[in-house]
Coordinates of C-alpha atoms and ligand atoms in Angstrom, one line a residue:
X1 CA 0.0 0.0 0.0
X2 CA 2.9 2.4 0.8
X3 CA 5.0 1.5 -2.2
X4 CA 8.2 3.1 -1.1
X5 CA 8.3 1.8 2.5
X6 CA 6.3 -1.4 2.9
X7 CA 6.1 -3.4 -0.3
X8 CA 6.2 -6.9 -1.7
X9 CA 9.3 -8.2 -3.5
X10 CA 8.9 -11.8 -4.9
X11 CA 5.8 -12.3 -2.7
X12 CA 7.6 -11.3 0.5
X13 CA 6.9 -8.1 2.4
X14 CA 9.7 -5.7 3.0
X15 CA 10.2 -2.6 5.1
X16 CA 12.6 -0.5 3.1
X17 CA 15.3 -3.2 2.3
X18 CA 14.6 -5.4 5.3
X19 CA 12.6 -8.6 4.7
X20 CA 10.1 -8.7 7.5
X21 CA 9.8 -12.5 7.8
X22 CA 13.5 -12.9 8.5
X23 CA 13.4 -10.1 11.0
X24 CA 10.4 -11.5 12.8
X25 CA 12.1 -14.9 13.0
X26 CA 15.1 -13.3 14.5
X27 CA 13.6 -11.0 17.1
X28 CA 10.2 -12.6 17.8
X29 CA 6.7 -11.0 17.7
X30 CA 4.9 -8.8 18.2
X31 CA 6.8 -5.7 17.3
X32 CA 6.3 -2.2 15.9
X33 CA 8.4 -1.6 12.8
X34 CA 9.1 1.9 11.6
X35 CA 10.6 3.2 8.3
X36 CA 13.1 6.0 8.9
X37 CA 12.7 7.1 5.3
X38 CA 9.0 7.3 5.6
X39 CA 9.3 9.6 8.5
X40 CA 11.9 11.8 6.9
X41 CA 9.9 12.1 3.7
X42 CA 6.9 13.2 5.6
X43 CA 8.9 15.8 7.4
X44 CA 10.2 17.1 4.1
X45 CA 6.7 17.4 2.6
X46 CA 5.6 19.5 5.6
X47 CA 8.7 21.7 5.4
X48 CA 8.4 22.1 1.6
X49 CA 4.8 23.1 1.9
X50 CA 5.3 25.8 4.5
X51 CA 8.8 26.9 3.5
X52 CA 7.7 30.4 2.3
X53 CA 6.1 31.4 5.5
X54 CA 7.6 31.5 9.0
X55 CA 6.3 28.3 10.5
X56 CA 7.3 26.1 13.4
X57 CA 6.3 22.5 13.0
X58 CA 5.8 20.9 16.4
X59 CA 5.6 17.1 16.2
X60 CA 2.7 15.9 18.5
X61 CA 4.5 13.6 20.9
X62 CA 1.4 11.8 22.0
X63 CA 1.1 10.1 18.6
X64 CA 4.4 8.2 19.3
X65 CA 6.9 9.3 21.9
X66 CA 9.6 6.7 21.4
X67 CA 12.9 8.6 22.2
X68 CA 14.7 7.6 19.0
X69 CA 11.7 8.7 16.9
X70 CA 11.6 12.0 18.8
X71 CA 15.3 12.4 18.1
X72 CA 14.6 12.1 14.4
X73 CA 12.1 15.0 14.6
X74 CA 14.5 17.0 16.8
X75 CA 17.4 16.5 14.4
X76 CA 15.2 17.8 11.6
X77 CA 14.6 21.0 13.5
X78 CA 11.0 20.4 14.4
X79 CA 9.5 21.6 17.7
X80 CA 7.4 19.4 20.0
X81 CA 3.7 19.5 20.9
X82 CA 3.1 18.0 24.3
X83 CA 0.1 17.2 26.5
X84 CA 1.8 16.2 29.8
X85 CA 4.9 16.9 31.8
X86 CA 6.0 13.3 31.0
X87 CA 6.1 14.2 27.3
X88 CA 8.0 17.4 28.1
X89 CA 10.5 15.2 30.0
X90 CA 10.9 12.8 27.1
X91 CA 11.2 15.7 24.7
X92 CA 14.0 17.4 26.6
X93 CA 15.7 14.0 27.0
X94 CA 15.5 13.6 23.2
X95 CA 17.3 16.9 22.8
X96 CA 14.4 19.3 22.0
X97 CA 15.2 22.8 23.2
X98 CA 12.4 23.9 25.6
X99 CA 12.0 27.0 23.4
X100 CA 10.4 24.7 20.8
X101 CA 8.1 22.9 23.1
X102 CA 4.4 23.8 23.3
X103 CA 2.1 22.3 25.9
X104 CA -1.7 21.8 25.7
X105 CA -4.2 19.9 27.7
X106 CA -7.3 20.6 29.7
X107 CA -6.0 19.1 33.0
X108 CA -2.5 20.4 33.7
X109 CA -1.7 19.8 37.3
X110 CA 0.3 22.3 39.4
X111 CA 3.2 20.0 39.3
X112 CA 3.1 19.7 35.6
X113 CA 2.8 23.5 35.1
X114 CA 5.7 24.1 37.5
X115 CA 7.7 21.6 35.6
X116 CA 7.0 23.4 32.3
X117 CA 7.7 26.9 33.7
X118 CA 10.9 25.6 35.3
X119 CA 12.1 24.2 32.0
X120 CA 11.2 27.4 30.2
X121 CA 8.9 26.0 27.5
X122 CA 7.9 28.0 24.5
X123 CA 4.1 28.2 25.2
X124 CA 1.4 26.9 27.5
X125 CA -1.6 26.4 25.3
X126 CA -4.1 27.2 28.0
X127 CA -7.6 25.8 28.0
X128 CA -9.5 27.7 30.7
X129 CA -9.7 31.0 32.7
X130 CA -8.8 29.1 35.8
X131 CA -5.7 27.7 34.2
X132 CA -4.5 31.2 33.4
X133 CA -4.8 32.2 37.0
X134 CA -2.9 29.1 38.2
X135 CA -0.1 29.5 35.7
X136 CA 0.3 33.2 36.6
X137 CA 0.4 32.3 40.3
X138 CA 2.9 29.4 39.9
X139 CA 5.1 31.5 37.6
X140 CA 5.1 34.3 40.2
X141 CA 6.1 31.8 42.9
X142 CA 9.1 30.7 40.8
X143 CA 10.0 34.3 40.0
X144 CA 9.6 33.6 36.3
X145 CA 7.4 34.7 33.4
X146 CA 5.4 32.1 31.5
X147 CA 4.4 32.3 27.8
X148 CA 0.9 31.5 27.1
X149 CA -1.4 31.1 24.1
X150 CA -5.1 30.7 24.5
X151 CA -6.7 27.6 23.0
X152 CA -10.0 28.7 21.5
X153 CA -12.8 26.4 20.4
X154 CA -13.9 27.6 17.0
X155 CA -16.9 25.3 17.0
X156 CA -16.3 23.6 13.6
X157 CA -17.0 20.0 12.7
X158 CA -13.9 18.2 11.5
X159 CA -16.0 15.4 10.2
X160 CA -14.1 12.7 11.8
X161 CA -14.7 10.1 14.6
X162 CA -16.5 11.8 17.6
X163 CA -13.8 10.7 20.0
X164 CA -11.2 12.7 18.1
X165 CA -13.4 15.7 17.3
X166 CA -12.0 18.4 19.6
X167 CA -13.2 21.7 18.2
X168 CA -16.9 21.5 18.7
X169 CA -18.6 23.7 21.3
X170 CA -19.7 20.8 23.4
X171 CA -16.1 19.3 23.7
X172 CA -14.0 19.8 26.8
X173 CA -11.2 21.6 24.9
X174 CA -10.4 25.3 24.8
X175 CA -12.6 28.2 25.6
X176 CA -15.5 29.3 23.5
X177 CA -14.4 31.7 20.8
X178 CA -17.1 34.1 21.8
X179 CA -15.6 34.3 25.3
X180 CA -12.1 34.7 24.0
X181 CA -11.8 38.5 23.9
X182 CA -12.9 38.7 27.5
X183 CA -10.4 36.1 28.5
X184 CA -7.5 37.7 26.6
X185 CA -8.2 41.0 28.3
X186 CA -7.9 39.4 31.6
X187 CA -4.8 37.4 30.7
X188 CA -2.8 40.4 29.4
X189 CA -3.2 42.0 32.8
X190 CA -1.4 39.2 34.6
X191 CA 2.0 40.1 35.8
X192 CA 3.7 36.8 35.3
X193 CA 2.4 35.9 31.9
X194 CA 3.4 36.9 28.3
X195 CA 0.4 36.4 26.1
X196 CA 2.0 35.4 22.9
X197 CA -0.5 33.6 20.7
X198 CA -3.7 31.9 19.9
X199 CA -4.2 28.1 19.5
X200 CA -6.8 25.8 18.2
X201 CA -6.9 22.1 17.3
X202 CA -10.1 20.9 15.8
X203 CA -9.6 17.1 15.6
X204 CA -7.7 14.3 14.2
X205 CA -7.7 12.1 11.1
X206 CA -9.2 14.9 9.0
X207 CA -9.6 13.8 5.4
X208 CA -11.3 16.9 4.0
X209 CA -9.3 20.1 4.7
X210 CA -12.3 22.5 4.4
X211 CA -13.0 22.6 8.2
X212 CA -9.5 24.0 8.6
X213 CA -10.5 27.0 6.5
X214 CA -13.5 27.6 8.6
X215 CA -11.5 27.3 11.9
X216 CA -8.6 29.5 10.7
X217 CA -11.0 32.2 9.4
X218 CA -12.8 32.3 12.7
X219 CA -9.6 32.5 14.7
X220 CA -8.2 35.1 12.3
X221 CA -11.3 37.2 13.0
X222 CA -10.5 36.9 16.7
X223 CA -6.9 38.1 16.0
X224 CA -8.2 41.2 14.2
X225 CA -10.6 41.9 17.0
X226 CA -7.9 41.6 19.6
X227 CA -5.6 43.9 17.5
X228 CA -8.4 46.5 17.6
X229 CA -8.5 46.2 21.3
X230 CA -4.7 46.7 21.5
X231 CA -3.8 43.1 22.1
X232 CA -1.0 42.1 19.7
X233 CA -0.2 38.4 19.3
X234 CA 2.8 36.8 17.6
X235 CA 1.8 33.2 17.0
X236 CA -1.1 31.4 15.3
X237 CA -1.1 27.8 16.3
X238 CA -3.6 25.7 14.2
X239 CA -2.9 22.4 15.9
X240 CA -2.6 19.1 14.1
X241 CA -5.1 16.7 12.7
X242 CA -4.3 16.0 9.0
X243 CA -5.5 12.5 8.2
X244 CA -3.6 9.6 6.7
X245 CA -4.2 6.5 4.6
X246 CA -5.7 3.6 6.5
X247 CA -7.6 2.1 3.6
X248 CA -6.0 1.5 0.2
X249 CA -8.6 3.7 -1.3
X250 CA -8.1 6.6 1.1
X251 CA -6.7 9.8 -0.5
X252 CA -5.7 11.9 2.4
X253 CA -4.8 15.6 2.0
X254 CA -1.2 16.5 1.8
X255 CA 0.6 19.3 3.8
X256 CA 0.6 21.3 0.6
X257 CA -3.2 21.2 0.4
X258 CA -3.3 22.5 4.0
X259 CA -0.8 25.2 3.2
X260 CA -2.6 26.4 0.1
X261 CA -5.8 26.6 2.0
X262 CA -4.7 28.4 5.2
X263 CA -1.6 30.4 4.4
X264 CA -3.5 33.2 2.6
X265 CA -5.6 33.7 5.7
X266 CA -2.8 33.4 8.2
X267 CA -0.6 35.8 6.2
X268 CA -3.2 38.5 6.6
X269 CA -2.9 38.3 10.3
X270 CA 0.9 38.7 10.1
X271 CA 1.3 36.1 12.8
X272 CA 3.9 33.3 12.7
X273 CA 2.4 29.9 12.2
X274 CA 2.7 26.9 14.4
X275 CA 1.6 23.4 13.3
X276 CA 1.2 20.4 15.5
X277 CA 1.0 17.3 13.3
X278 CA 1.3 13.9 14.9
X279 CA -0.5 11.2 13.0
X280 CA 0.4 12.5 9.5
X281 CA 4.2 12.5 10.4
X282 CA 4.4 9.0 11.9
X283 CA 1.3 7.0 11.2
X284 CA 2.0 5.6 7.8
X285 CA 5.7 5.0 8.7
X286 CA 4.9 2.3 11.2
X287 CA 3.4 -1.3 11.1
X288 CA 2.6 -3.8 13.8
X289 CA 4.1 -7.2 13.0
X290 CA 2.3 -10.1 14.6
X291 CA 2.3 -13.9 14.3
X292 CA -0.6 -16.2 13.7
X293 CA -1.0 -18.4 16.8
X294 CA -4.0 -20.4 15.7
X295 CA -6.7 -20.4 13.1
X296 CA -10.1 -21.8 13.8
X297 CA -13.4 -22.3 11.9
X298 CA -16.6 -21.8 13.7
X299 CA -19.9 -22.4 12.1
X300 CA -20.3 -18.9 10.6
X301 CA -16.8 -17.5 10.9
X302 CA -13.2 -18.1 10.3
X303 CA -10.9 -16.7 13.0
X304 CA -7.2 -15.8 12.7
X305 CA -5.8 -15.6 16.2
X306 CA -2.6 -13.6 16.5
X307 CA -0.2 -12.8 19.2
X308 CA -1.0 -9.1 19.3
X309 CA -4.3 -7.5 20.3
X310 CA -6.0 -4.5 21.8
X311 CA -3.1 -4.2 24.4
X312 CA -0.8 -3.4 21.5
X313 CA -3.1 -1.6 19.1
X314 CA -6.4 -0.4 20.7
X315 CA -7.6 1.8 17.7
X316 CA -9.9 -0.9 16.2
X317 CA -11.6 -1.5 19.6
X318 CA -11.9 2.2 20.6
X319 CA -12.5 4.0 17.4
X320 CA -13.7 1.2 15.2
X321 CA -10.6 2.0 13.2
X322 CA -9.7 0.2 10.0
X323 CA -6.1 -0.9 9.6
X324 CA -5.0 -2.5 6.4
X325 CA -3.5 -5.9 7.1
X326 CA -1.1 -7.7 4.8
X327 CA 0.3 -11.2 5.0
X328 CA 4.1 -11.0 5.3
X329 CA 4.2 -13.8 2.7
X330 CA 1.7 -13.7 -0.1
X331 CA -0.6 -16.7 -0.4
X332 CA -2.5 -18.0 -3.4
X333 CA -5.8 -18.1 -1.6
X334 CA -7.9 -15.6 0.3
X335 CA -10.3 -16.1 3.2
X336 CA -12.7 -13.8 5.0
X337 CA -11.8 -13.8 8.7
X338 CA -12.0 -12.0 12.0
X339 CA -8.4 -11.2 13.0
X340 CA -8.4 -11.3 16.7
X341 CA -5.9 -11.0 19.6
X342 CA -5.3 -13.2 22.6
X343 CA -7.0 -10.8 25.1
X344 CA -10.1 -12.0 27.0
X345 CA -12.5 -9.4 25.5
X346 CA -14.8 -9.7 22.6
X347 CA -13.7 -6.2 21.6
X348 CA -10.2 -7.5 21.1
X349 CA -9.8 -7.5 17.4
X350 CA -7.6 -6.0 14.7
X351 CA -10.1 -6.6 11.9
X352 CA -13.5 -8.0 11.4
X353 CA -14.9 -9.8 8.3
X354 CA -11.7 -9.0 6.5
X355 CA -10.7 -10.5 3.2
X356 CA -7.1 -11.6 3.7
X357 CA -4.6 -14.1 2.5
X358 CA -5.3 -17.6 3.9
X359 CA -2.6 -17.6 6.5
X360 CA -1.9 -20.4 8.9
X361 CA -0.3 -21.0 12.2
X362 CA 3.2 -19.6 12.3
X363 CA 2.6 -17.1 9.5
X364 CA 3.2 -13.4 10.0
X365 CA 0.8 -10.4 9.5
X366 CA 1.7 -6.8 9.1
X367 CA -0.9 -4.3 10.4
X368 CA -0.2 -1.1 8.4
X369 CA -0.5 2.6 9.4
X370 CA 0.1 1.7 13.0
X371 CA 2.9 4.2 13.6
X372 CA 0.6 6.8 15.3
X373 CA -1.5 6.0 18.4
X374 CA -0.3 2.4 18.4
X375 CA 2.6 2.0 20.8
X376 CA 1.8 5.2 22.5
X377 CA -1.7 3.9 23.5
X378 CA -0.6 0.4 24.3
X379 CA -1.1 -1.2 27.7
X380 CA -0.2 -4.2 29.8
X381 CA -3.7 -5.5 29.9
X382 CA -3.8 -9.2 30.7
X383 CA -0.2 -8.8 31.9
X384 CA 1.2 -8.7 28.5
X385 CA 4.6 -7.1 28.0
X386 CA 4.4 -4.2 25.6
X387 CA 5.8 -4.9 22.1
X388 CA 9.3 -4.3 21.0
X389 CA 9.9 -1.3 18.6
X390 CA 12.3 -1.5 15.7
X391 CA 13.5 1.2 13.3
X392 CA 14.6 0.3 9.8
X393 CA 17.1 2.4 7.9
X394 CA 17.8 1.0 4.4
X395 CA 19.0 -2.5 4.9
X396 CA 19.7 -2.0 8.6
X397 CA 17.4 -2.3 11.6
X398 CA 17.8 -1.0 15.1
X399 CA 15.9 -2.1 18.2
X400 CA 14.7 1.2 19.6
X401 CA 12.7 -0.3 22.5
X402 CA 13.1 -3.7 24.0
X403 CA 10.2 -6.0 24.7
X404 CA 9.1 -5.5 28.3
X405 CA 9.6 -8.5 30.5
X406 CA 7.7 -9.9 33.5
X407 CA 10.1 -8.5 36.1
X408 CA 9.6 -5.1 34.7
X409 CA 5.9 -5.5 34.9
X410 CA 5.9 -6.3 38.6
X411 CA 8.8 -3.9 39.6
X412 CA 6.6 -1.2 41.1
X413 CA 4.3 -3.5 43.0
X414 CA 4.6 -3.6 46.8
X415 CA 3.4 -6.4 49.0
X416 CA 2.5 -4.9 52.3
X417 CA 2.2 -8.3 53.9
X418 CA 5.6 -9.7 53.0
X419 CA 6.5 -10.3 56.6
X420 CA 3.2 -12.1 57.2
X421 CA 4.3 -15.2 55.4
X422 CA 1.1 -17.1 55.5
X423 CA -1.2 -14.3 54.5
X424 CA -0.4 -14.1 50.8
Ligands
PLP501 C1 -3.5 15.2 19.5 C2 -3.1 16.6 19.2 C3 -2.4 16.9 18.1 C4 -2.0 16.0 17.1 O1 -3.1 15.5 16.3 P1 -2.8 14.6 15.0 O2 -4.2 14.2 14.6 O3 -2.0 13.4 15.5 O4 -2.1 15.4 14.0 C5 -2.0 18.2 18.0 N1 -2.4 19.2 18.9 C6 -3.1 18.9 20.0 C7 -3.4 19.9 21.0 C8 -3.5 17.6 20.2 O5 -4.3 17.3 21.3

């Protein structure tokens, strides 16, 4: 499906120049596999699209926060969009300058805010009036000034899954755009804050860019209104959300499409642009490689049971998401099957009623477009170690996260009765 990065050669699936079957035999399954070239090509297409306008592209760490992957983005001069102090921590560890880190989220704790102020991050993207008061107070306590942008909710429908629609009035994110002027007027009076920008993020997996225009126009109107009121901003952060190809027939917009649509509007404001793409930078670059444990035929259904499930990739269960799945070795025959994991939940599936090569016990499958919101949303449910992560670069591969082991899984547990030998 992604001809340059994951493709068949003589009936065998490759990631760049690495044959996946051999790799799987060597390291065991399941594992996430990423193509370095795919990531770098995506970065290039963003940079190219926005090269004629001052733009900071902040990779959204929540889509995949593996340190080696973060490092690739950092080395390519991107900034980082974070939603927790943990992500700021990983970003700094990966080498990001705090001056390129933005931080959004409706529920930043005092500890997290203090951490961000202390590190000197570029901007807190604040989501409520109360948060403004708290950041001002905590900055004062530290004797520092904090930069803030206000996240406004432009009330546009991104036409994506409800769970990842974030710019509607009823959603928990941002402040209502009608309230914004009032909130800005309050914020600029705060002694310990620099009010530097405006932020919005309307949703994720957006396949039609027109909602961006609506959102950016509404926010631009706000910028003009603020100017009239004597409040000058510097940054216009439009968030992330560009969709990717999950189904072979998907035709997602490119960074260039977004640039063509929004740059004319942003230019008029004179503000510098900030983007926060996550999925569209890393999603298509990754696959989840899993092995078939068993197949079984029930009366109405054929099941392919694999060694990876909702603990590794929860998107099918949570969002009803489609992931294209390829057999690592092409077969001559197809079946229609439910491809399910080992977790004890009916919701534990990677695909339902899917036409797929007639794979057997021991064969490998590759779940495509799993680079974003795959490993970062994985869990240890059913006491399953999280999957290994591997980066491919040409004909080389690097393990960038080891498979967790059982000792690691129990490391933090404490037995309060350990002196009471018979009690446990
Ligand atoms: C999740 C998120 C992003 C990234 O969204 P993608 O759809 O992965 O591009 C960007 N900004 C904010 C504030 C987010 O919450």
